[in-house]
Coordinates of N, CA and C in Angstrom, one line a residue:
M263 N -9.8 -0.1 -13.0 CA -8.3 -0.1 -13.3 C -7.8 -1.5 -13.0
A264 N -6.9 -2.0 -13.8 CA -6.3 -3.3 -13.6 C -5.0 -3.2 -12.8
F265 N -5.1 -3.7 -11.6 CA -3.9 -3.7 -10.7 C -3.2 -5.0 -10.7
A266 N -3.8 -6.1 -11.3 CA -3.3 -7.4 -11.2 C -1.8 -7.5 -11.7
G267 N -1.0 -8.3 -11.1 CA 0.3 -8.6 -11.6 C 1.3 -8.5 -10.4
N268 N 2.6 -8.7 -10.8 CA 3.7 -8.6 -9.8 C 4.4 -7.3 -9.9
W269 N 4.6 -6.7 -8.8 CA 5.1 -5.3 -8.8 C 6.3 -5.3 -7.8
K270 N 7.4 -4.6 -8.2 CA 8.6 -4.4 -7.4 C 8.8 -3.0 -7.0
L271 N 9.0 -2.7 -5.8 CA 9.2 -1.4 -5.3 C 10.4 -0.7 -6.0
D272 N 10.2 0.4 -6.6 CA 11.3 1.1 -7.3 C 11.8 2.3 -6.5
R273 N 11.0 3.0 -5.8 CA 11.4 4.2 -5.1 C 10.4 4.6 -4.1
M274 N 10.8 5.4 -3.1 CA 9.9 5.9 -2.1 C 10.1 7.4 -1.9
E275 N 9.0 8.1 -1.6 CA 9.1 9.5 -1.4 C 8.3 9.9 -0.1
G276 N 8.9 10.5 0.9 CA 8.3 11.0 2.1 C 7.9 9.9 3.1
M277 N 8.3 8.7 2.9 CA 7.9 7.6 3.9 C 8.5 7.8 5.3
A278 N 9.7 8.5 5.4 CA 10.3 8.8 6.7 C 9.3 9.7 7.5
D279 N 8.6 10.6 6.8 CA 7.7 11.5 7.4 C 6.5 10.7 8.0
I280 N 6.1 9.7 7.3 CA 5.0 8.8 7.7 C 5.4 8.1 9.0
A281 N 6.6 7.5 9.0 CA 7.1 6.8 10.2 C 7.2 7.7 11.4
K282 N 7.7 8.9 11.2 CA 7.8 9.9 12.3 C 6.4 10.3 12.8
A283 N 5.4 10.5 11.9 CA 4.0 10.9 12.3 C 3.4 9.7 13.1
M284 N 3.7 8.5 12.8 CA 3.2 7.3 13.4 C 3.9 7.0 14.7
G285 N 5.0 7.8 15.0 CA 5.8 7.5 16.2 C 6.7 6.3 16.1
L286 N 6.9 5.9 14.9 CA 7.8 4.7 14.6 C 9.2 5.1 14.4
P287 N 10.2 4.2 14.8 CA 11.6 4.6 14.6 C 11.9 4.5 13.1
E288 N 12.7 5.4 12.6 CA 13.1 5.4 11.2 C 13.7 4.0 10.8
S289 N 14.2 3.3 11.7 CA 14.8 2.0 11.4 C 13.7 1.0 10.9
M290 N 12.4 1.3 11.1 CA 11.4 0.5 10.5 C 11.2 0.7 9.0
M291 N 11.8 1.8 8.5 CA 11.7 2.1 7.1 C 12.8 1.4 6.3
P292 N 12.5 0.7 5.2 CA 13.5 0.1 4.5 C 14.5 1.1 3.9
S293 N 15.8 0.9 4.0 CA 16.7 1.8 3.5 C 16.9 1.8 2.0
S294 N 16.4 0.7 1.4 CA 16.4 0.6 -0.1 C 15.1 -0.2 -0.5
P295 N 14.7 -0.1 -1.7 CA 13.6 -0.8 -2.2 C 13.8 -2.3 -2.4
V296 N 15.0 -2.8 -2.2 CA 15.4 -4.2 -2.5 C 14.5 -5.2 -1.7
G297 N 13.9 -6.1 -2.3 CA 13.2 -7.2 -1.6 C 11.7 -6.8 -1.2
F298 N 11.2 -5.7 -1.7 CA 9.8 -5.3 -1.4 C 9.0 -5.5 -2.7
T299 N 8.1 -6.4 -2.7 CA 7.3 -6.7 -3.8 C 5.8 -6.9 -3.5
L300 N 4.9 -6.7 -4.4 CA 3.5 -6.9 -4.3 C 3.1 -7.9 -5.4
E301 N 2.3 -8.9 -5.0 CA 1.6 -9.8 -6.0 C 0.1 -9.5 -5.8
I302 N -0.5 -9.0 -6.8 CA -1.9 -8.6 -6.8 C -2.7 -9.4 -7.7
T303 N -3.7 -10.1 -7.1 CA -4.7 -10.8 -7.9 C -6.0 -10.1 -7.8
Q304 N -6.6 -9.8 -9.0 CA -7.8 -9.0 -9.0 C -8.9 -9.7 -9.9
N305 N -10.1 -9.8 -9.3 CA -11.2 -10.3 -10.1 C -12.3 -9.4 -9.8
G306 N -12.5 -8.4 -10.7 CA -13.5 -7.4 -10.4 C -13.2 -6.6 -9.2
D307 N -14.1 -6.6 -8.2 CA -13.8 -5.9 -6.9 C -13.2 -6.8 -5.9
N308 N -12.8 -8.0 -6.2 CA -12.2 -8.9 -5.3 C -10.7 -8.9 -5.4
F309 N -10.0 -8.7 -4.3 CA -8.5 -8.6 -4.3 C -7.8 -9.6 -3.4
E310 N -6.7 -10.0 -3.8 CA -5.7 -10.7 -2.9 C -4.4 -10.0 -3.1
I311 N -3.8 -9.4 -2.1 CA -2.6 -8.7 -2.2 C -1.6 -9.4 -1.3
K312 N -0.5 -9.9 -1.9 CA 0.6 -10.5 -1.1 C 1.7 -9.5 -1.1
T313 N 2.1 -9.1 0.1 CA 3.2 -8.2 0.2 C 4.4 -8.9 0.8
T314 N 5.6 -8.8 0.1 CA 6.8 -9.4 0.5 C 7.8 -8.4 0.8
T315 N 8.4 -8.4 2.0 CA 9.4 -7.5 2.4 C 10.6 -8.3 3.0
P316 N 11.7 -7.7 3.3 CA 12.8 -8.5 3.9 C 12.4 -9.1 5.2
Q317 N 11.3 -8.5 5.9 CA 10.9 -9.0 7.2 C 9.9 -10.2 7.0
G318 N 9.4 -10.5 5.8 CA 8.5 -11.6 5.6 C 7.4 -11.3 4.6
T319 N 6.4 -12.2 4.5 CA 5.3 -12.1 3.6 C 4.0 -12.1 4.4
R320 N 3.1 -11.2 3.9 CA 1.7 -11.2 4.5 C 0.7 -11.1 3.3
A321 N -0.5 -11.6 3.6 CA -1.5 -11.5 2.5 C -2.8 -10.9 3.1
S322 N -3.5 -10.2 2.2 CA -4.7 -9.5 2.5 C -5.7 -9.9 1.4
T323 N -6.9 -10.4 1.8 CA -8.0 -10.7 0.8 C -9.2 -9.9 1.2
F324 N -9.8 -9.2 0.2 CA -10.9 -8.4 0.5 C -11.7 -8.1 -0.7
T325 N -12.9 -7.6 -0.5 CA -13.8 -7.1 -1.6 C -14.0 -5.6 -1.4
V326 N -13.8 -4.9 -2.5 CA -13.9 -3.4 -2.4 C -15.4 -3.1 -2.0
G327 N -15.5 -2.2 -1.0 CA -16.8 -1.9 -0.4 C -16.9 -2.5 0.9
G328 N -16.0 -3.4 1.3 CA -16.1 -4.1 2.5 C -15.0 -3.7 3.5
S329 N -14.9 -4.4 4.6 CA -13.9 -4.1 5.6 C -12.7 -5.1 5.4
L330 N -11.6 -4.7 6.0 CA -10.4 -5.6 5.9 C -9.4 -5.1 7.0
K331 N -8.4 -5.9 7.3 CA -7.3 -5.6 8.1 C -6.1 -5.3 7.2
E332 N -5.5 -4.2 7.4 CA -4.3 -3.8 6.5 C -3.2 -3.4 7.4
Q333 N -2.0 -3.7 7.0 CA -0.8 -3.2 7.7 C -0.2 -2.0 7.0
I334 N -0.1 -1.0 7.8 CA 0.4 0.3 7.3 C 1.7 0.6 8.2
M335 N 2.8 0.5 7.6 CA 4.1 0.7 8.3 C 4.2 -0.3 9.4
G336 N 3.8 -1.5 9.2 CA 3.9 -2.6 10.2 C 2.9 -2.6 11.3
V337 N 1.9 -1.6 11.2 CA 0.9 -1.6 12.2 C -0.4 -2.1 11.6
E338 N -1.0 -3.1 12.2 CA -2.3 -3.6 11.6 C -3.5 -2.8 12.1
V339 N -4.3 -2.4 11.2 CA -5.5 -1.5 11.5 C -6.7 -2.1 10.8
D340 N -7.9 -1.8 11.3 CA -9.1 -2.1 10.7 C -9.5 -1.0 9.7
C341 N -9.9 -1.4 8.5 CA -10.1 -0.5 7.4 C -11.3 -0.8 6.6
T342 N -11.7 0.1 5.8 CA -12.7 -0.1 4.8 C -12.1 0.2 3.4
S343 N -12.7 -0.3 2.4 CA -12.1 0.0 1.0 C -13.2 0.5 0.1
K344 N -12.8 1.3 -0.9 CA -13.7 1.8 -1.9 C -12.9 2.2 -3.1
W345 N -13.7 2.4 -4.2 CA -13.1 3.0 -5.4 C -13.3 4.5 -5.4
D346 N -12.3 5.2 -5.9 CA -12.4 6.7 -6.1 C -12.0 6.9 -7.5
G347 N -12.9 6.8 -8.5 CA -12.5 6.7 -9.9 C -11.7 5.4 -10.1
G348 N -10.5 5.6 -10.7 CA -9.6 4.4 -10.9 C -8.7 4.1 -9.7
K349 N -8.9 4.8 -8.6 CA -8.0 4.6 -7.4 C -8.7 3.6 -6.5
L350 N -7.9 2.8 -5.9 CA -8.3 1.9 -4.8 C -7.9 2.5 -3.5
V351 N -8.9 2.9 -2.7 CA -8.7 3.6 -1.5 C -9.0 2.7 -0.3
V352 N -8.1 2.6 0.7 CA -8.3 1.9 1.9 C -8.2 2.9 3.0
E353 N -9.2 3.0 3.9 CA -9.3 4.1 4.9 C -9.4 3.5 6.3
T354 N -8.9 4.1 7.3 CA -9.0 3.6 8.6 C -10.2 4.2 9.4
G355 N -10.8 5.2 8.8 CA -11.9 5.9 9.5 C -11.5 7.0 10.4
K356 N -10.2 7.1 10.5 CA -9.6 8.2 11.3 C -8.9 9.3 10.5
G357 N -9.3 9.2 9.2 CA -8.6 10.2 8.2 C -7.3 9.7 7.6
N358 N -6.9 8.5 8.0 CA -5.7 7.9 7.5 C -6.0 7.0 6.3
S359 N -5.2 6.9 5.3 CA -5.5 6.1 4.2 C -4.3 5.6 3.4
L360 N -4.6 4.6 2.6 CA -3.6 4.0 1.6 C -4.4 4.0 0.3
T361 N -3.9 4.8 -0.7 CA -4.5 4.9 -2.0 C -3.6 4.3 -3.0
R362 N -4.1 3.3 -3.8 CA -3.3 2.7 -4.9 C -3.9 3.2 -6.2
E363 N -3.0 3.6 -7.1 CA -3.4 4.0 -8.5 C -2.3 3.7 -9.5
I364 N -2.7 3.5 -10.7 CA -1.7 3.3 -11.8 C -1.5 4.7 -12.4
V365 N -0.2 5.1 -12.5 CA 0.2 6.4 -13.0 C 1.3 6.1 -14.0
G366 N 1.1 6.3 -15.3 CA 2.2 6.1 -16.2 C 2.8 4.7 -16.2
G367 N 1.9 3.7 -16.0 CA 2.4 2.3 -16.0 C 3.0 1.9 -14.7
E368 N 3.1 2.8 -13.7 CA 3.6 2.5 -12.3 C 2.4 2.4 -11.4
L369 N 2.6 1.5 -10.3 CA 1.7 1.5 -9.3 C 2.1 2.4 -8.2
V370 N 1.4 3.4 -7.9 CA 1.7 4.4 -6.9 C 0.8 4.2 -5.6
A371 N 1.4 3.9 -4.5 CA 0.7 3.7 -3.3 C 1.0 4.9 -2.4
T372 N 0.0 5.7 -2.1 CA 0.2 6.9 -1.3 C -0.4 6.6 0.1
V373 N 0.4 6.8 1.1 CA 0.0 6.6 2.5 C -0.2 8.0 3.1
T374 N -1.3 8.2 3.7 CA -1.6 9.5 4.4 C -1.9 9.2 5.9
F375 N -1.1 9.8 6.7 CA -1.3 9.6 8.2 C -1.2 11.0 8.8
E376 N -2.3 11.4 9.5 CA -2.4 12.7 10.1 C -2.0 13.7 9.1
N377 N -1.0 14.6 9.3 CA -0.6 15.6 8.3 C 0.5 15.2 7.4
A378 N 0.9 13.9 7.5 CA 2.0 13.4 6.7 C 1.5 12.6 5.5
S379 N 2.3 12.6 4.4 CA 2.0 11.9 3.2 C 3.3 11.3 2.6
G380 N 3.2 10.1 2.1 CA 4.4 9.5 1.5 C 3.9 8.6 0.4
K381 N 4.9 8.2 -0.5 CA 4.5 7.3 -1.6 C 5.6 6.2 -1.7
R382 N 5.0 5.1 -2.2 CA 5.8 4.0 -2.6 C 5.5 3.8 -4.1
I383 N 6.5 3.8 -4.9 CA 6.2 3.6 -6.4 C 6.8 2.3 -6.9
F384 N 5.9 1.5 -7.5 CA 6.3 0.2 -7.9 C 6.3 0.1 -9.5
K385 N 7.2 -0.7 -10.0 CA 7.2 -1.0 -11.4 C 6.8 -2.5 -11.6
K386 N 6.1 -2.8 -12.7 CA 5.7 -4.1 -13.0 C 6.9 -5.0 -13.3
C387 N 6.9 -6.2 -12.7 CA 8.0 -7.2 -12.9 C 7.7 -7.9 -14.2

């Protein structure tokens, strides 16, 4: 699946549940999608993902099948990455994950933490 391009956050679903499950204050959740973008460069299994939020910009470079450091809700964790069909899955090894997939032309990023699940839905810029 081709993830490359610039993506702008359009809407969120259930992310307050993720913050609560992680023990984070709800104030860490953006109140609106304004200023949250992804710039994804993909060359086969090699990725560079630049995430820009009102709090700043961070970049992650990795190869699918390898390990990486990912920030989930502002918390940096050691992860592994893999393909699940057309989905790009990043897992912590503790049952928590970030799954990116293209659905109807939108990039859907689903975060799962313990028993909570939330989505960030991006539109291509």
